[in-house]
XYZ file of C-alpha atoms in Angstrom:
666
model
C 2.725 -46.226 -74.816
C 5.552 -49.021 -75.104
C 5.570 -50.825 -78.646
C 5.942 -54.559 -77.463
C 5.969 -55.950 -81.073
C 9.522 -56.351 -81.170
C 9.500 -58.560 -78.073
C 7.140 -61.123 -79.657
C 9.912 -63.616 -80.926
C 11.426 -63.589 -77.453
C 7.861 -64.109 -75.711
C 6.966 -66.790 -78.080
C 10.606 -68.478 -77.258
C 9.820 -68.190 -73.468
C 6.318 -69.484 -73.958
C 7.508 -72.635 -75.612
C 10.098 -73.105 -72.643
C 7.232 -72.529 -70.014
C 4.674 -74.783 -71.716
C 7.267 -77.622 -72.032
C 8.108 -77.320 -68.404
C 4.290 -77.278 -67.442
C 3.925 -80.504 -69.498
C 6.856 -82.289 -67.897
C 5.726 -81.189 -64.329
C 1.957 -82.597 -65.033
C 3.444 -85.813 -66.273
C 5.673 -86.024 -63.161
C 2.551 -85.248 -61.015
C 0.577 -88.170 -62.535
C 3.160 -90.544 -62.275
C 5.208 -89.879 -59.010
C 2.560 -87.702 -57.265
C 3.131 -84.167 -55.903
C 6.459 -82.966 -54.399
C 7.015 -79.453 -52.804
C 9.736 -78.880 -55.483
C 7.375 -79.978 -58.393
C 4.569 -77.965 -57.384
C 6.772 -74.764 -56.824
C 8.468 -75.379 -60.296
C 4.834 -75.534 -61.838
C 3.738 -72.476 -60.023
C 6.791 -70.491 -61.083
C 6.102 -71.199 -64.718
C 2.436 -70.444 -64.663
C 3.099 -67.207 -62.706
C 5.828 -66.328 -65.254
C 3.461 -66.775 -68.250
C 0.898 -64.941 -66.534
C 2.955 -61.873 -66.117
C 4.583 -61.987 -69.550
C 1.247 -62.796 -71.328
C -0.388 -59.850 -69.400
C 2.609 -57.634 -70.398
C 2.211 -58.510 -74.102
C -1.478 -58.258 -73.957
C -2.670 -61.650 -74.482
C -5.649 -61.775 -72.130
C -6.692 -65.406 -73.050
C -3.146 -66.828 -71.947
C -3.276 -64.597 -68.834
C -6.577 -65.668 -67.918
C -5.899 -69.594 -68.085
C -2.646 -69.120 -66.316
C -4.042 -66.983 -63.476
C -6.631 -69.747 -62.805
C -3.889 -72.574 -63.049
C -1.974 -70.396 -60.496
C -5.020 -70.434 -58.174
C -5.235 -74.151 -58.254
C -1.445 -74.556 -57.727
C -1.589 -72.150 -54.627
C -4.336 -74.511 -53.110
C -1.962 -77.359 -53.552
C 0.954 -75.434 -52.157
C -1.200 -74.714 -49.129
C -2.142 -78.399 -48.490
C -5.811 -77.718 -49.356
C -5.902 -79.854 -52.465
C -4.319 -83.051 -53.584
C -3.538 -84.689 -56.927
C -6.541 -86.458 -58.345
C -7.019 -87.796 -61.960
C -9.788 -85.194 -62.463
C -7.254 -82.507 -61.619
C -4.443 -84.074 -63.862
C -7.043 -84.066 -66.717
C -7.771 -80.559 -66.059
C -4.134 -79.599 -66.152
C -3.737 -81.288 -69.406
C -6.933 -79.621 -70.918
C -5.496 -76.123 -69.899
C -2.069 -77.299 -71.384
C -3.830 -77.892 -74.855
C -5.720 -74.711 -74.561
C -2.401 -72.858 -74.277
C -0.843 -74.646 -76.886
C -3.621 -73.701 -79.152
C -3.276 -70.128 -78.169
C 0.300 -70.447 -78.686
C -0.032 -71.612 -82.443
C -2.573 -68.615 -83.047
C -0.212 -66.150 -81.488
C 2.714 -67.415 -83.619
C 0.739 -67.493 -86.865
C -1.413 -64.338 -86.557
C -0.238 -62.385 -83.352
C -3.834 -62.850 -82.328
C -6.020 -65.003 -79.885
C -8.809 -66.194 -81.881
C -9.974 -69.299 -79.580
C -12.345 -68.578 -76.968
C -11.103 -69.977 -73.666
C -13.916 -68.754 -71.429
C -15.372 -72.315 -71.268
C -11.999 -73.474 -70.054
C -11.545 -70.586 -67.617
C -15.040 -71.425 -66.270
C -14.082 -75.041 -65.559
C -10.825 -74.065 -63.966
C -12.722 -71.473 -61.727
C -15.465 -74.053 -60.764
C -12.919 -76.739 -59.857
C -11.044 -74.305 -57.652
C -14.067 -74.156 -55.240
C -14.951 -77.778 -55.287
C -13.390 -80.618 -53.192
C -11.139 -78.479 -51.014
C -9.653 -80.103 -48.106
C -8.568 -78.587 -44.608
C -4.753 -78.004 -44.945
C -2.961 -80.057 -42.326
C -0.777 -78.527 -39.521
C -1.960 -75.110 -40.056
C -1.884 -72.737 -37.072
C -4.948 -70.623 -36.693
C -4.717 -67.155 -37.890
C -4.339 -64.488 -35.324
C -6.778 -61.474 -36.050
C -4.738 -58.277 -35.720
C -6.197 -55.015 -36.952
C -4.143 -53.054 -39.116
C -4.022 -50.115 -36.829
C -2.105 -52.335 -34.291
C 0.661 -53.026 -36.771
C 3.702 -50.663 -36.898
C 4.460 -49.383 -40.235
C 7.329 -51.020 -41.660
C 9.286 -49.602 -44.740
C 11.687 -51.488 -46.893
C 14.018 -50.806 -49.834
C 13.820 -53.465 -52.484
C 16.575 -53.915 -54.907
C 16.084 -56.102 -57.938
C 18.694 -57.229 -60.276
C 17.716 -58.529 -63.796
C 19.864 -61.627 -65.113
C 22.505 -60.514 -67.682
C 20.715 -62.522 -70.473
C 17.353 -61.012 -70.080
C 16.235 -59.645 -73.464
C 12.974 -58.125 -72.233
C 14.020 -55.792 -69.560
C 11.367 -53.053 -69.838
C 8.660 -55.530 -69.705
C 10.079 -57.327 -66.801
C 10.435 -54.046 -64.825
C 6.786 -53.336 -65.601
C 5.972 -56.992 -64.349
C 8.018 -56.610 -61.174
C 6.279 -53.291 -60.515
C 2.837 -54.628 -61.007
C 3.494 -57.763 -58.891
C 5.134 -55.409 -56.135
C 2.006 -53.024 -56.270
C -0.165 -55.698 -55.726
C 1.451 -57.009 -52.696
C 2.658 -53.660 -51.164
C 2.222 -49.960 -51.000
C 4.859 -48.567 -53.177
C 5.991 -45.131 -52.279
C 8.900 -44.625 -54.691
C 10.555 -46.519 -57.686
C 14.145 -45.623 -58.826
C 14.350 -45.055 -61.668
C 10.837 -44.422 -62.513
C 9.473 -46.503 -65.436
C 8.643 -43.323 -67.361
C 12.168 -42.196 -66.891
C 13.636 -45.437 -68.778
C 13.974 -45.081 -72.543
C 12.170 -47.771 -74.412
C 15.310 -49.351 -75.973
C 17.759 -48.717 -73.019
C 19.340 -52.212 -72.556
C 21.629 -50.654 -69.750
C 18.778 -50.679 -67.318
C 19.232 -53.993 -65.493
C 18.421 -53.066 -61.880
C 15.858 -50.863 -60.024
C 14.662 -50.232 -56.508
C 11.338 -49.761 -54.776
C 10.491 -48.197 -51.474
C 7.593 -49.904 -50.217
C 5.427 -51.058 -47.118
C 4.548 -54.767 -47.495
C 1.063 -56.095 -47.034
C 2.534 -59.706 -46.676
C 5.197 -61.224 -44.928
C 8.628 -59.864 -46.164
C 10.067 -63.498 -46.991
C 6.919 -64.178 -49.037
C 7.458 -60.917 -50.934
C 10.850 -61.963 -51.624
C 9.636 -65.248 -53.172
C 7.016 -63.558 -55.274
C 9.577 -61.390 -56.781
C 12.162 -64.426 -57.412
C 9.253 -66.292 -59.000
C 9.370 -63.993 -61.870
C 11.458 -65.017 -64.750
C 14.729 -63.244 -65.509
C 14.968 -61.831 -61.867
C 18.811 -62.474 -60.997
C 18.843 -61.811 -57.208
C 17.143 -59.421 -54.611
C 18.392 -57.605 -51.819
C 15.789 -56.236 -49.140
C 16.765 -53.841 -46.464
C 14.417 -52.257 -43.783
C 14.316 -48.670 -43.366
C 15.277 -47.549 -39.788
C 13.557 -43.929 -39.936
C 10.666 -43.592 -37.662
C 7.069 -43.364 -39.261
C 7.441 -40.949 -42.052
C 4.742 -38.449 -43.022
C 2.745 -39.728 -46.173
C 4.507 -38.775 -49.375
C 7.786 -37.741 -47.405
C 10.602 -39.450 -49.234
C 12.861 -41.772 -47.317
C 16.334 -42.333 -48.082
C 17.652 -45.878 -48.172
C 19.918 -46.961 -45.145
C 22.891 -46.994 -47.690
C 24.763 -43.903 -48.821
C 23.825 -42.960 -52.404
C 26.554 -42.255 -54.807
C 26.565 -40.355 -58.144
C 26.386 -43.568 -59.811
C 23.686 -44.910 -57.594
C 25.542 -48.197 -56.887
C 23.244 -50.568 -55.058
C 24.669 -52.566 -52.028
C 26.285 -55.889 -52.651
C 24.075 -58.910 -51.816
C 25.985 -60.828 -48.913
C 24.484 -64.190 -49.953
C 25.186 -63.919 -53.552
C 28.230 -61.785 -54.487
C 28.431 -60.903 -58.182
C 31.760 -62.561 -58.731
C 30.227 -65.876 -57.578
C 27.020 -65.631 -59.656
C 28.856 -64.478 -62.911
C 31.276 -67.379 -62.534
C 28.304 -69.912 -62.154
C 25.815 -68.532 -64.554
C 26.050 -69.860 -68.166
C 27.150 -67.310 -70.585
C 24.703 -67.842 -73.347
C 22.819 -65.513 -75.877
C 19.647 -66.279 -78.182
C 20.614 -65.866 -81.845
C 17.954 -65.772 -84.747
C 18.280 -68.989 -86.848
C 18.622 -66.974 -89.937
C 21.724 -65.321 -88.730
C 23.196 -69.029 -88.016
C 22.365 -70.207 -91.401
C 23.881 -66.951 -92.998
C 27.117 -67.614 -91.019
C 27.082 -71.268 -92.059
C 26.691 -70.349 -95.737
C 29.704 -67.915 -95.630
C 31.690 -70.713 -93.926
C 30.549 -72.862 -96.666
C 31.773 -70.365 -99.240
C 35.095 -70.135 -97.329
C 35.573 -73.959 -97.588
C 34.923 -73.847 -101.380
C 37.556 -70.900 -101.779
C 39.982 -72.798 -99.471
C 39.756 -76.005 -101.780
C 40.329 -73.473 -104.681
C 43.330 -71.751 -103.088
C 44.759 -75.350 -102.546
C 44.490 -76.265 -106.197
C 46.124 -73.094 -107.307
C 48.880 -73.736 -104.933
C 49.402 -77.120 -106.406
C 49.546 -75.578 -109.964
C 52.064 -73.026 -108.870
C 54.401 -75.714 -107.453
C 53.935 -77.760 -110.712
C 54.682 -74.683 -112.895
C 57.410 -72.758 -110.991
C 59.059 -75.274 -108.765
C 60.303 -74.957 -105.224
C 61.274 -71.512 -104.320
C 60.811 -68.900 -101.490
C 57.633 -67.674 -103.121
C 55.889 -71.123 -103.679
C 57.056 -72.174 -100.119
C 55.373 -69.172 -98.659
C 52.302 -69.783 -100.674
C 52.344 -73.384 -99.498
C 52.536 -72.294 -95.819
C 49.954 -69.809 -96.307
C 47.544 -72.521 -98.043
C 48.148 -74.675 -95.128
C 47.337 -72.198 -92.501
C 44.190 -71.184 -94.311
C 43.289 -74.966 -94.420
C 43.496 -75.098 -90.912
C 41.691 -72.088 -90.004
C 38.969 -73.040 -92.518
C 38.685 -76.450 -90.848
C 38.422 -74.994 -87.352
C 35.834 -72.462 -88.294
C 33.763 -75.207 -90.238
C 34.053 -77.470 -87.022
C 32.937 -74.460 -84.875
C 30.081 -73.604 -87.146
C 28.834 -77.134 -87.119
C 28.817 -77.176 -83.152
C 27.033 -73.997 -82.995
C 24.268 -75.590 -85.131
C 24.044 -78.493 -82.724
C 21.147 -78.816 -80.251
C 20.353 -81.511 -77.566
C 18.145 -84.271 -79.007
C 16.061 -83.539 -75.806
C 14.213 -80.940 -77.619
C 12.838 -83.881 -79.733
C 12.448 -86.126 -76.745
C 10.565 -83.688 -74.728
C 7.365 -84.229 -77.292
C 7.244 -88.035 -76.633
C 6.064 -88.419 -73.127
C 2.749 -86.805 -73.502
C 1.872 -88.570 -76.655
C 2.738 -92.026 -75.231
C 0.793 -91.095 -72.094
C -2.329 -90.345 -74.322
C -1.988 -92.990 -76.749
C -1.461 -95.811 -74.195
C -4.786 -94.252 -72.244
C -6.759 -94.669 -75.353
C -5.686 -98.172 -75.997
C -6.097 -99.230 -72.435
C -2.409 -100.257 -72.352
C 0.079 -99.592 -69.613
C 3.355 -98.354 -70.894
C 6.452 -96.850 -69.433
C 8.574 -94.719 -71.635
C 12.385 -94.665 -71.102
C 14.459 -91.874 -72.735
C 18.149 -92.217 -72.573
C 20.855 -89.796 -74.145
C 19.024 -86.658 -74.036
C 22.164 -84.638 -74.124
C 23.196 -86.247 -77.420
C 23.660 -83.552 -79.826
C 22.364 -83.246 -83.521
C 22.220 -80.757 -86.245
C 18.893 -78.638 -85.634
C 17.724 -79.437 -89.283
C 18.062 -83.249 -88.541
C 16.129 -82.690 -85.294
C 13.299 -80.941 -87.190
C 13.127 -83.664 -90.064
C 13.419 -86.606 -87.367
C 10.252 -85.827 -85.525
C 7.653 -87.556 -87.673
C 9.454 -90.623 -88.307
C 10.209 -90.973 -84.602
C 6.565 -90.328 -83.370
C 5.394 -92.863 -86.261
C 7.754 -95.440 -84.804
C 6.681 -94.868 -81.059
C 2.958 -94.885 -82.189
C 3.593 -98.467 -83.674
C 5.547 -99.629 -80.863
C 2.589 -98.716 -78.598
C -0.127 -99.839 -80.812
C 1.277 -102.925 -82.521
C 4.277 -103.853 -80.030
C 3.095 -103.622 -76.567
C 0.326 -106.132 -75.643
C -2.670 -105.583 -73.308
C -2.146 -106.097 -69.493
C -4.092 -109.168 -69.844
C -2.283 -110.761 -72.486
C 1.146 -109.903 -70.875
C -0.004 -111.375 -67.668
C -0.720 -114.705 -69.296
C 2.644 -114.537 -70.944
C 4.347 -114.214 -67.845
C 5.462 -110.527 -68.386
C 5.033 -107.546 -66.364
C 1.569 -105.730 -67.182
C 3.333 -102.644 -67.732
C 5.251 -102.802 -71.137
C 8.469 -100.546 -71.800
C 9.168 -98.549 -74.853
C 12.982 -97.445 -74.681
C 14.322 -94.598 -76.970
C 18.036 -93.910 -76.739
C 20.383 -91.568 -78.535
C 24.076 -91.943 -78.659
C 27.283 -90.954 -80.832
C 29.205 -93.510 -82.531
C 32.309 -92.545 -84.765
C 30.864 -89.468 -86.808
C 27.396 -90.523 -86.530
C 24.267 -90.593 -84.287
C 22.627 -93.732 -83.459
C 18.866 -93.662 -82.302
C 17.531 -97.001 -81.027
C 13.555 -97.395 -80.568
C 12.915 -100.643 -78.940
C 9.850 -102.093 -77.073
C 9.416 -105.407 -74.991
C 6.187 -106.269 -76.854
C 4.990 -109.139 -78.903
C 7.655 -108.871 -81.694
C 6.888 -109.255 -85.564
C 5.890 -112.476 -86.907
C 7.619 -112.499 -90.477
C 5.210 -115.226 -91.792
C 2.151 -112.965 -91.119
C 4.009 -110.000 -92.631
C 4.472 -112.151 -96.027
C 0.849 -113.466 -95.835
C -0.466 -109.715 -95.670
C 1.845 -108.524 -98.479
C 0.639 -111.458 -100.647
C -2.927 -110.710 -99.861
C -2.485 -107.017 -100.858
C -0.609 -107.774 -103.960
C 2.579 -106.286 -102.826
C 4.461 -109.525 -103.670
C 3.615 -112.578 -105.798
C 3.281 -116.144 -104.424
C 6.669 -117.062 -106.037
C 8.375 -114.255 -104.339
C 6.655 -115.332 -100.949
C 8.014 -118.820 -101.264
C 11.459 -117.764 -101.755
C 11.670 -115.160 -99.130
C 13.928 -115.390 -96.237
C 12.672 -114.497 -92.650
C 14.550 -111.183 -92.943
C 13.396 -110.242 -96.376
C 9.841 -110.919 -95.426
C 10.474 -108.659 -92.218
C 11.630 -105.743 -94.399
C 8.316 -105.915 -96.293
C 6.950 -103.589 -93.558
C 8.778 -100.793 -95.382
C 6.970 -101.311 -98.703
C 4.384 -98.633 -99.696
C 0.647 -99.596 -98.796
C 1.561 -102.191 -96.316
C -0.160 -102.767 -93.117
C -1.139 -105.489 -90.765
C -4.100 -103.733 -89.036
C -7.212 -105.433 -89.378
C -9.114 -102.215 -89.268
C -8.515 -98.338 -90.106
C -8.540 -96.461 -87.176
C -6.836 -92.980 -86.144
C -3.696 -94.660 -85.225
C -2.999 -97.246 -87.922
C -4.294 -99.483 -90.719
C -4.153 -96.985 -93.586
C -0.803 -98.521 -95.176
C 0.953 -95.052 -95.204
C 3.474 -95.438 -92.317
C 6.833 -97.358 -92.531
C 7.636 -96.553 -96.084
C 7.276 -92.962 -95.253
C 9.381 -93.360 -92.250
C 12.283 -94.967 -94.271
C 12.043 -92.303 -97.132
C 12.149 -89.498 -94.534
C 15.158 -91.040 -92.745
C 17.059 -91.725 -96.111
C 16.286 -88.133 -97.366
C 18.629 -86.936 -94.534
C 21.218 -89.498 -95.322
C 20.150 -91.824 -92.674
C 19.531 -95.593 -92.641
C 17.210 -97.811 -90.635
C 17.459 -101.324 -89.551
C 15.161 -103.604 -87.777
C 15.560 -106.547 -85.271
C 12.703 -108.647 -83.750
C 12.257 -111.552 -81.584
C 8.877 -113.309 -81.467
C 7.530 -112.753 -77.626
C 10.520 -110.579 -76.507
C 10.104 -107.349 -78.674
C 11.337 -105.259 -81.530
C 14.052 -102.937 -82.214
C 14.529 -100.098 -84.700
C 18.036 -98.683 -85.136
C 18.594 -95.496 -86.977
C 21.875 -94.104 -88.085
C 22.138 -90.574 -89.024
C 24.984 -88.078 -89.934
C 25.734 -85.354 -87.512
C 25.092 -82.288 -89.995
C 23.706 -82.082 -93.427
C 25.581 -78.688 -94.093
C 29.071 -80.142 -95.201
C 29.564 -83.639 -96.054
C 32.310 -85.882 -97.112
C 31.911 -86.596 -100.859
C 33.489 -88.926 -103.593
C 34.063 -86.921 -106.717
C 33.486 -89.042 -110.089
C 33.580 -88.300 -113.647
C 30.668 -89.799 -115.745
C 29.236 -88.902 -119.160
C 31.343 -85.806 -119.520
C 30.261 -84.269 -116.170
C 31.521 -84.252 -112.516
C 29.312 -85.825 -109.668
C 29.493 -86.284 -106.062
C 28.563 -89.373 -104.193
C 28.076 -89.055 -100.187
C 30.835 -91.071 -98.523
C 28.150 -92.085 -96.100
C 26.588 -94.203 -98.694
C 29.922 -95.775 -100.214
C 30.494 -99.336 -99.094
C 33.233 -100.153 -101.209
C 35.376 -99.075 -104.209
C 36.515 -101.872 -106.749
C 38.197 -101.833 -110.049
C 37.186 -104.861 -112.376
C 38.069 -105.831 -115.798
C 35.119 -105.565 -118.330
C 34.937 -109.519 -118.624
C 34.544 -109.703 -114.932
C 30.955 -108.358 -115.309
C 28.670 -111.286 -115.777
C 24.954 -111.206 -116.617
C 21.998 -112.751 -114.825
C 18.686 -112.489 -116.628
C 19.972 -109.690 -118.726
C 21.203 -107.596 -115.660
C 24.937 -106.943 -115.369
C 26.411 -108.259 -112.093
C 29.631 -108.793 -110.158
C 30.421 -110.800 -107.185
C 31.566 -108.788 -104.151
C 32.503 -110.595 -101.038
C 30.258 -113.810 -101.851
C 27.226 -111.541 -102.794
C 25.918 -110.804 -106.515
C 25.911 -107.073 -107.059
C 23.872 -105.402 -109.763
C 26.011 -103.002 -112.029
C 24.663 -99.882 -113.416
C 26.267 -97.059 -115.499
C 25.850 -93.781 -113.924
C 25.652 -92.114 -117.084
C 22.800 -94.263 -118.393
C 20.846 -93.462 -115.135
C 21.323 -89.782 -115.866
C 20.521 -90.066 -119.523
C 23.961 -88.693 -120.351
C 26.149 -89.650 -123.544
C 28.579 -92.430 -123.210
C 32.146 -91.797 -122.783
C 34.169 -91.450 -126.001
C 37.552 -92.887 -124.665
C 36.593 -96.466 -125.887
C 36.725 -99.657 -123.982
C 38.840 -99.273 -120.765
C 41.121 -101.873 -119.554
C 39.381 -101.588 -115.869
C 36.174 -100.063 -114.915
C 36.025 -98.183 -111.609
C 32.822 -99.216 -109.504
C 31.470 -97.659 -106.555
C 29.451 -100.019 -104.343
C 26.718 -97.974 -102.478
C 24.552 -99.691 -99.904
C 20.879 -99.086 -98.622
C 20.157 -101.528 -95.677
C 21.325 -104.964 -96.775
C 21.134 -104.065 -100.356
C 24.107 -103.110 -102.711
C 24.517 -101.535 -106.056
C 27.605 -100.948 -108.108
C 27.774 -97.655 -110.041
C 30.117 -97.804 -112.972
C 31.984 -94.552 -113.608
C 34.523 -93.049 -116.088
C 36.881 -91.716 -113.404
C 37.507 -91.560 -109.636
C 38.774 -87.941 -108.867
C 38.939 -88.219 -105.087
C 37.161 -87.415 -101.754
C 36.805 -83.818 -100.365
C 34.489 -81.671 -98.020
C 31.293 -80.903 -99.869
C 29.360 -77.718 -99.026
C 25.903 -78.890 -99.931
C 23.565 -76.376 -102.005
C 19.941 -76.623 -102.661
C 18.761 -76.821 -106.244
C 16.125 -74.285 -105.249
C 12.219 -74.036 -105.971
C 12.873 -73.391 -109.548
C 14.324 -76.736 -110.306
C 12.366 -78.551 -107.693
C 12.623 -82.008 -107.062
C 15.102 -83.541 -109.511
C 15.244 -87.434 -109.919
C 18.254 -88.889 -108.538
C 19.800 -85.692 -107.560
C 19.835 -84.446 -103.937
C 21.551 -81.053 -104.485
C 24.644 -79.396 -105.869
C 28.028 -78.139 -104.876
C 30.859 -75.759 -106.154
C 34.038 -77.255 -106.729
C 37.491 -75.430 -106.118
C 37.877 -74.691 -109.759
C 34.599 -72.828 -109.746
C 32.576 -75.515 -111.590
C 29.377 -76.961 -110.229
C 28.884 -80.750 -109.305
C 25.657 -82.441 -108.717
C 25.281 -84.629 -105.555
C 23.855 -88.047 -106.510
C 20.679 -89.273 -104.289
C 21.852 -92.714 -103.818
C 18.638 -93.650 -101.912
C 16.562 -92.809 -105.023
C 18.819 -94.961 -107.244
C 17.620 -98.200 -105.609
C 14.103 -97.271 -106.793
C 14.813 -95.609 -110.341
C 17.267 -98.076 -111.696
C 14.425 -100.960 -111.775
C 16.995 -103.537 -110.512
C 15.341 -104.120 -107.201
C 11.709 -103.881 -108.495
């Protein structure tokens, strides 16, 4: 008995890929109607899942996909067309498979009873069939009248196939269901459980269906690279007699080349990729980070050697080695960051179904436009970005897009548009979420905030339109008149902003009454290694992320004024509050007396600015971010730590939390 538990991770990856493909095809069916290519793609995905789930012993998935496959077979034959009822049933089946997927991932067991779903699929399959068009009447021919035909079917698995033995089991089962198999080379029993060298096999068989249909059945199985079929020219062999293939056998059992698909051309066009566990990539990234730390330390040692021993052959050679190590480390660091990158399409794929279901429940017509799916982003950022993006989209559909009646009366198309676009800009990723809905009324925002006690009447009277607009990011704010499962609980946009700022991102908002709203999110490419500004304050060294630094200035103590007891400076015509970093972190004041000038790092958060006073500016360098770990937990004003070139630890300042914890912007 073959132990398939080791293939579970690979199966779950394949399951996610195929379910996403099915979801995309069902959405396409609903919006654009059926196409031959789309139905074939859908059928192949269901067929692949049926085979792999049967091989892994997940009978619930196998039954659902089997009945899905039957419905799709009817569509391929012209016996059934696309109807709203069919689309709803497809989505119900997809949701059922998603539930089973979650259970398999969590417990390796299917606990949900899908018999009701299977019954609905089965019942639907026998209802509402239509006569296929342009189908020639079948010719009745007795089996005895048909001459016995034998074929050698040679199948090659794709080079990237990681479940070779289960795939061969699946191909063998498929062939035995559509043909009388006389011989298989090598026999399944001969293949060792972990023999990864087996990537091809041959079957001698007599088909029960058309040979071209048999070819398509085999090609529909995932990881089948190519197939070659040759007819055996021997006259009717006796039962059980072995018939050699038409081509001569060699000691290595080389199979004939496939004329229409030579290996050289296939190998050149096939993407050379492998699947790697995330834990291994994280380990490599950590090792690359350690190398960056050691390279920085080596650079400091090199500088000290030059200062102590001057310039000679040894120090020159050491300098060249330091420069070469810096170059190699930089290239390794850049390569590792690229390895962690994933197309944002993985996140975008979750959105169409959500918008479709939400707009249907609200009786709105919404078109979702996705742009820049190929834009790459660190996989950690993609995971963290999911919830904020979904919340912004739900808000756009619920609050932004009007009902068809209101849009018609305003001279707009009845179908609203929500656009999500991703792009690279400098060293960052820009994500835009916009709609062509009603826009946001800043006066209503201020009134709602005043009514909920979020702001005072005095604050409301002195607010600009932009300041009133940004009240939507305050905790507890909501304009929904009643609580629903979509909105009205006041736990939305503040969480969105906090989640984005936690990954060193920024969010801005623009709106025009009657025309729509645009959210613009700016994100770093990666969270693993950042550029940081090293400063000294209160006897310790700290790192301030350069992505948060708007400006660095030096001012004389007398240039710092006081407004209502709060120290401020004037920078570019704007009053900027000043706080001492050592005071925020409750560290002792510097013992160096009163300096002639004070270094100020002006950090930004949206339109707000805050000047951090420090003792000394050290310089900027690449910083490898280390988590503080579960033992320390969440530490106020600190987002992580790093190891410096001299071996000391420096804490990384969480600039976003400073704006809350200083009390300046309360």
